[in-house]
mmCIF file of C-alpha atoms in Angstrom:
data_model
loop_
_atom_site.group_PDB
_atom_site.id
_atom_site.type_symbol
_atom_site.label_atom_id
_atom_site.label_comp_id
_atom_site.label_asym_id
_atom_site.label_seq_id
_atom_site.Cartn_x
_atom_site.Cartn_y
_atom_site.Cartn_z
ATOM 1 C CA MET A 8 95.648 40.260 120.051
ATOM 2 C CA LEU A 9 92.318 41.826 119.085
ATOM 3 C CA LEU A 10 90.733 39.023 117.074
ATOM 4 C CA PRO A 11 91.808 35.421 116.403
ATOM 5 C CA ARG A 12 93.898 36.560 113.397
ATOM 6 C CA VAL A 13 94.558 40.293 114.044
ATOM 7 C CA VAL A 14 97.217 41.938 116.214
ATOM 8 C CA LEU A 15 97.549 45.676 116.987
ATOM 9 C CA LEU A 16 101.084 47.020 116.930
ATOM 10 C CA LEU A 17 102.837 50.294 117.737
ATOM 11 C CA VAL A 18 104.785 51.041 114.574
ATOM 12 C CA LEU A 19 107.483 53.456 115.733
ATOM 13 C CA GLY A 20 110.706 51.506 116.098
ATOM 14 C CA THR A 21 109.046 48.211 115.227
ATOM 15 C CA VAL A 22 108.099 48.128 111.558
ATOM 16 C CA GLN A 23 109.820 50.182 108.876
ATOM 17 C CA ALA A 24 106.652 51.810 107.609
ATOM 18 C CA GLY A 25 108.368 54.365 105.404
ATOM 19 C CA THR A 26 108.405 51.931 102.485
ATOM 20 C CA TYR A 27 104.626 51.543 102.749
ATOM 21 C CA ARG A 28 103.772 55.231 103.123
ATOM 22 C CA ASP A 29 102.144 55.592 99.697
ATOM 23 C CA THR A 30 99.593 52.812 100.098
ATOM 24 C CA GLY A 31 99.359 52.381 103.855
ATOM 25 C CA ARG A 32 99.455 48.634 103.269
ATOM 26 C CA SER A 33 102.102 46.016 102.885
ATOM 27 C CA ARG A 34 101.776 42.637 101.277
ATOM 28 C CA ASN A 35 105.515 41.942 101.398
ATOM 29 C CA THR A 36 105.505 40.761 104.993
ATOM 30 C CA ASP A 37 107.623 37.587 104.820
ATOM 31 C CA VAL A 38 110.192 39.100 107.193
ATOM 32 C CA LEU A 39 107.685 39.711 109.995
ATOM 33 C CA VAL A 40 106.970 37.109 112.661
ATOM 34 C CA VAL A 41 104.513 37.673 115.504
ATOM 35 C CA ARG A 42 105.281 35.730 118.680
ATOM 36 C CA LEU A 43 102.543 35.508 121.318
ATOM 37 C CA GLY A 44 102.821 34.088 124.829
ATOM 38 C CA GLU A 45 106.573 34.604 125.194
ATOM 39 C CA HIS A 46 108.026 35.051 128.677
ATOM 40 C CA ASP A 47 111.758 34.321 128.345
ATOM 41 C CA TYR A 48 112.980 34.336 124.769
ATOM 42 C CA ASN A 49 116.236 32.594 125.779
ATOM 43 C CA SER A 50 114.423 29.608 127.311
ATOM 44 C CA LEU A 51 113.209 26.569 125.398
ATOM 45 C CA ASN A 52 111.481 25.055 128.452
ATOM 46 C CA GLU A 53 108.733 27.453 129.484
ATOM 47 C CA ARG A 54 105.591 26.307 131.307
ATOM 48 C CA THR A 55 103.312 27.716 128.619
ATOM 49 C CA PRO A 56 104.523 27.482 125.027
ATOM 50 C CA HIS A 57 104.622 30.541 122.796
ATOM 51 C CA GLN A 58 103.020 30.652 119.352
ATOM 52 C CA ASP A 59 104.685 32.059 116.202
ATOM 53 C CA PHE A 60 102.748 33.451 113.231
ATOM 54 C CA GLY A 61 103.590 34.790 109.824
ATOM 55 C CA VAL A 62 102.069 38.087 108.750
ATOM 56 C CA VAL A 63 100.040 38.105 105.537
ATOM 57 C CA GLU A 64 99.107 41.791 105.595
ATOM 58 C CA THR A 65 100.046 44.957 107.460
ATOM 59 C CA VAL A 66 97.593 47.871 107.501
ATOM 60 C CA PHE A 67 98.932 51.158 108.857
ATOM 61 C CA TYR A 68 96.700 53.793 110.419
ATOM 62 C CA PRO A 69 95.573 56.047 107.518
ATOM 63 C CA ASN A 70 97.227 59.212 108.882
ATOM 64 C CA TYR A 71 100.553 57.588 109.783
ATOM 65 C CA SER A 72 103.503 59.272 108.074
ATOM 66 C CA HIS A 73 106.982 57.931 108.845
ATOM 67 C CA PRO A 74 109.177 59.307 110.517
ATOM 68 C CA GLN A 75 106.540 61.270 112.433
ATOM 69 C CA ALA A 76 105.196 59.589 115.562
ATOM 70 C CA TYR A 77 101.546 60.571 115.148
ATOM 71 C CA HIS A 78 99.088 57.693 114.573
ATOM 72 C CA ASP A 79 101.866 55.088 114.775
ATOM 73 C CA LEU A 80 99.581 52.066 114.825
ATOM 74 C CA ALA A 81 99.236 49.106 112.504
ATOM 75 C CA LEU A 82 97.015 46.046 112.279
ATOM 76 C CA LEU A 83 98.753 42.801 111.389
ATOM 77 C CA ARG A 84 96.710 40.017 109.809
ATOM 78 C CA LEU A 85 98.225 36.693 110.815
ATOM 79 C CA ASP A 86 98.608 33.642 108.596
ATOM 80 C CA SER A 87 96.590 31.438 110.964
ATOM 81 C CA LYS A 88 94.211 31.608 113.913
ATOM 82 C CA VAL A 89 95.598 32.147 117.424
ATOM 83 C CA SER A 90 94.832 29.456 120.002
ATOM 84 C CA THR A 91 93.969 31.142 123.277
ATOM 85 C CA GLN A 92 95.553 29.837 126.466
ATOM 86 C CA ARG A 93 96.391 31.143 129.934
ATOM 87 C CA SER A 94 99.159 33.413 128.620
ATOM 88 C CA ILE A 95 97.481 34.371 125.310
ATOM 89 C CA SER A 96 94.066 35.993 125.159
ATOM 90 C CA PRO A 97 92.340 38.839 123.299
ATOM 91 C CA VAL A 98 92.264 42.312 124.830
ATOM 92 C CA CYS A 99 89.479 44.851 124.766
ATOM 93 C CA LEU A 100 90.380 48.342 123.619
ATOM 94 C CA PRO A 101 88.574 51.281 125.223
ATOM 95 C CA TRP A 102 85.648 52.714 123.297
ATOM 96 C CA GLY A 103 82.801 55.135 123.945
ATOM 97 C CA LYS A 104 83.155 57.076 127.201
ATOM 98 C CA GLU A 105 86.046 54.858 128.298
ATOM 99 C CA SER A 106 88.187 56.090 125.390
ATOM 100 C CA ASP A 107 87.718 59.703 126.590
ATOM 101 C CA ARG A 108 89.031 58.922 130.076
ATOM 102 C CA VAL A 109 91.776 61.316 131.214
ATOM 103 C CA LEU A 110 94.816 59.319 132.335
ATOM 104 C CA THR A 111 97.021 62.208 133.534
ATOM 105 C CA ASP A 112 98.533 61.442 136.975
ATOM 106 C CA GLN A 113 97.272 57.836 136.853
ATOM 107 C CA VAL A 114 99.714 54.986 137.472
ATOM 108 C CA VAL A 115 99.762 52.467 134.615
ATOM 109 C CA THR A 116 101.615 49.185 134.094
ATOM 110 C CA LEU A 117 103.819 48.545 131.054
ATOM 111 C CA THR A 118 105.365 45.244 130.026
ATOM 112 C CA GLY A 119 108.138 44.389 127.586
ATOM 113 C CA TRP A 120 111.684 43.149 127.038
ATOM 114 C CA GLY A 121 113.500 46.495 127.131
ATOM 115 C CA ASP A 122 116.784 47.460 128.701
ATOM 116 C CA THR A 123 116.812 47.181 132.483
ATOM 117 C CA ARG A 124 119.164 50.171 132.758
ATOM 118 C CA PHE A 125 120.227 53.004 130.448
ATOM 119 C CA GLY A 126 122.885 51.789 128.040
ATOM 120 C CA GLY A 127 122.385 48.197 129.184
ATOM 121 C CA GLN A 128 121.289 45.078 127.373
ATOM 122 C CA PRO A 129 117.646 44.143 126.821
ATOM 123 C CA SER A 130 116.195 41.610 129.219
ATOM 124 C CA SER A 131 115.299 38.213 127.757
ATOM 125 C CA ILE A 132 112.611 37.881 130.449
ATOM 126 C CA LEU A 133 109.361 39.831 130.205
ATOM 127 C CA GLN A 134 109.556 42.842 132.533
ATOM 128 C CA GLU A 135 106.853 44.923 134.181
ATOM 129 C CA VAL A 136 107.087 48.538 135.342
ATOM 130 C CA LYS A 137 104.614 50.959 136.903
ATOM 131 C CA VAL A 138 104.811 54.517 135.552
ATOM 132 C CA THR A 139 102.820 57.741 135.886
ATOM 133 C CA VAL A 140 100.965 59.314 132.948
ATOM 134 C CA PHE A 141 101.994 62.929 132.290
ATOM 135 C CA SER A 142 100.016 65.712 130.640
ATOM 136 C CA PRO A 143 100.738 66.309 126.942
ATOM 137 C CA ILE A 144 101.964 69.833 127.814
ATOM 138 C CA GLN A 145 104.501 68.488 130.324
ATOM 139 C CA CYS A 146 105.568 65.796 127.865
ATOM 140 C CA ASP A 147 105.924 68.239 124.965
ATOM 141 C CA HIS A 148 108.056 70.536 127.113
ATOM 142 C CA SER A 149 110.332 67.645 128.140
ATOM 143 C CA TYR A 150 110.773 66.334 124.582
ATOM 144 C CA SER A 151 111.154 69.703 122.815
ATOM 145 C CA ASN A 152 114.913 69.887 123.525
ATOM 146 C CA LEU A 153 115.723 66.552 121.869
ATOM 147 C CA PRO A 154 117.425 66.662 118.443
ATOM 148 C CA GLN A 155 114.816 64.451 116.722
ATOM 149 C CA TYR A 156 111.840 66.356 118.177
ATOM 150 C CA ALA A 157 111.157 68.585 115.135
ATOM 151 C CA GLU A 158 111.133 65.625 112.740
ATOM 152 C CA THR A 159 109.155 63.270 114.986
ATOM 153 C CA TRP A 160 106.670 65.769 116.468
ATOM 154 C CA PRO A 161 106.429 68.736 114.010
ATOM 155 C CA GLN A 162 103.055 69.877 115.434
ATOM 156 C CA GLY A 163 104.096 69.159 119.024
ATOM 157 C CA ILE A 164 102.826 66.445 121.341
ATOM 158 C CA GLY A 165 99.060 66.674 121.738
ATOM 159 C CA GLN A 166 96.074 65.041 123.420
ATOM 160 C CA GLU A 167 96.218 61.958 121.151
ATOM 161 C CA THR A 168 99.474 60.862 122.783
ATOM 162 C CA VAL A 169 99.870 59.015 126.074
ATOM 163 C CA CYS A 170 103.153 59.955 127.724
ATOM 164 C CA ALA A 171 104.334 58.193 130.887
ATOM 165 C CA GLY A 172 107.395 57.647 133.028
ATOM 166 C CA ASP A 173 108.788 58.084 136.514
ATOM 167 C CA PRO A 174 108.684 61.691 137.795
ATOM 168 C CA ASN A 175 112.035 61.017 139.504
ATOM 169 C CA GLY A 176 113.575 59.303 136.464
ATOM 170 C CA GLY A 177 114.989 55.815 136.175
ATOM 171 C CA ARG A 178 111.897 53.857 135.096
ATOM 172 C CA ASP A 179 110.421 53.911 131.620
ATOM 173 C CA ALA A 180 109.916 51.693 128.609
ATOM 174 C CA CYS A 181 112.445 53.057 126.164
ATOM 175 C CA GLN A 182 116.076 54.008 125.771
ATOM 176 C CA VAL A 183 115.695 57.807 125.574
ATOM 177 C CA ARG A 184 117.759 60.147 127.719
ATOM 178 C CA MET A 185 115.601 62.971 129.053
ATOM 179 C CA THR A 186 116.617 66.255 130.643
ATOM 180 C CA ASN A 187 114.271 66.220 133.663
ATOM 181 C CA LEU A 188 111.921 63.298 133.169
ATOM 182 C CA ASN A 189 112.128 59.807 131.752
ATOM 183 C CA LEU A 190 109.046 59.627 129.563
ATOM 184 C CA ILE A 191 107.581 57.270 127.017
ATOM 185 C CA LEU A 192 105.225 58.114 124.205
ATOM 186 C CA TYR A 193 102.320 56.244 122.662
ATOM 187 C CA SER A 194 100.187 57.936 120.059
#
């Protein structure tokens, strides 16, 4: 959550943005629901309750072009204000000098409900994993052998993309089989 009624979202694999490519906006958002504060989506008795919101507008990053992965960000305007609580609070995005910080070789923490093993089922409980950020050159080299690479990354993977995983494999935040590294991409 960025503001009381705005959420930032990675588009790739989340929202079918191809139908909105011409305008970059969507007003037909009745199928989208944003859930904040969730820990175990199979439990009805959590200590802190989650909050569900409808989406009244989706604004895609101006240069986003589905199915490419560049600029795959969207802002979602919610139908009501978010009530902050222990498990739901706004985040600050880096800006100024902080946004120019080089993350290569840094260990970062990712959270989500992904598969706990390759080919497995997604976890219903929020997971956390520590991964290492790789250089765009190393990431581009690792991804260039994948069949969907040319369509997803036609100009290659560049400095605008954060790519991370476990140098030894086995820990990441997606279900992508890699040749030497398990990597994830955020652009």
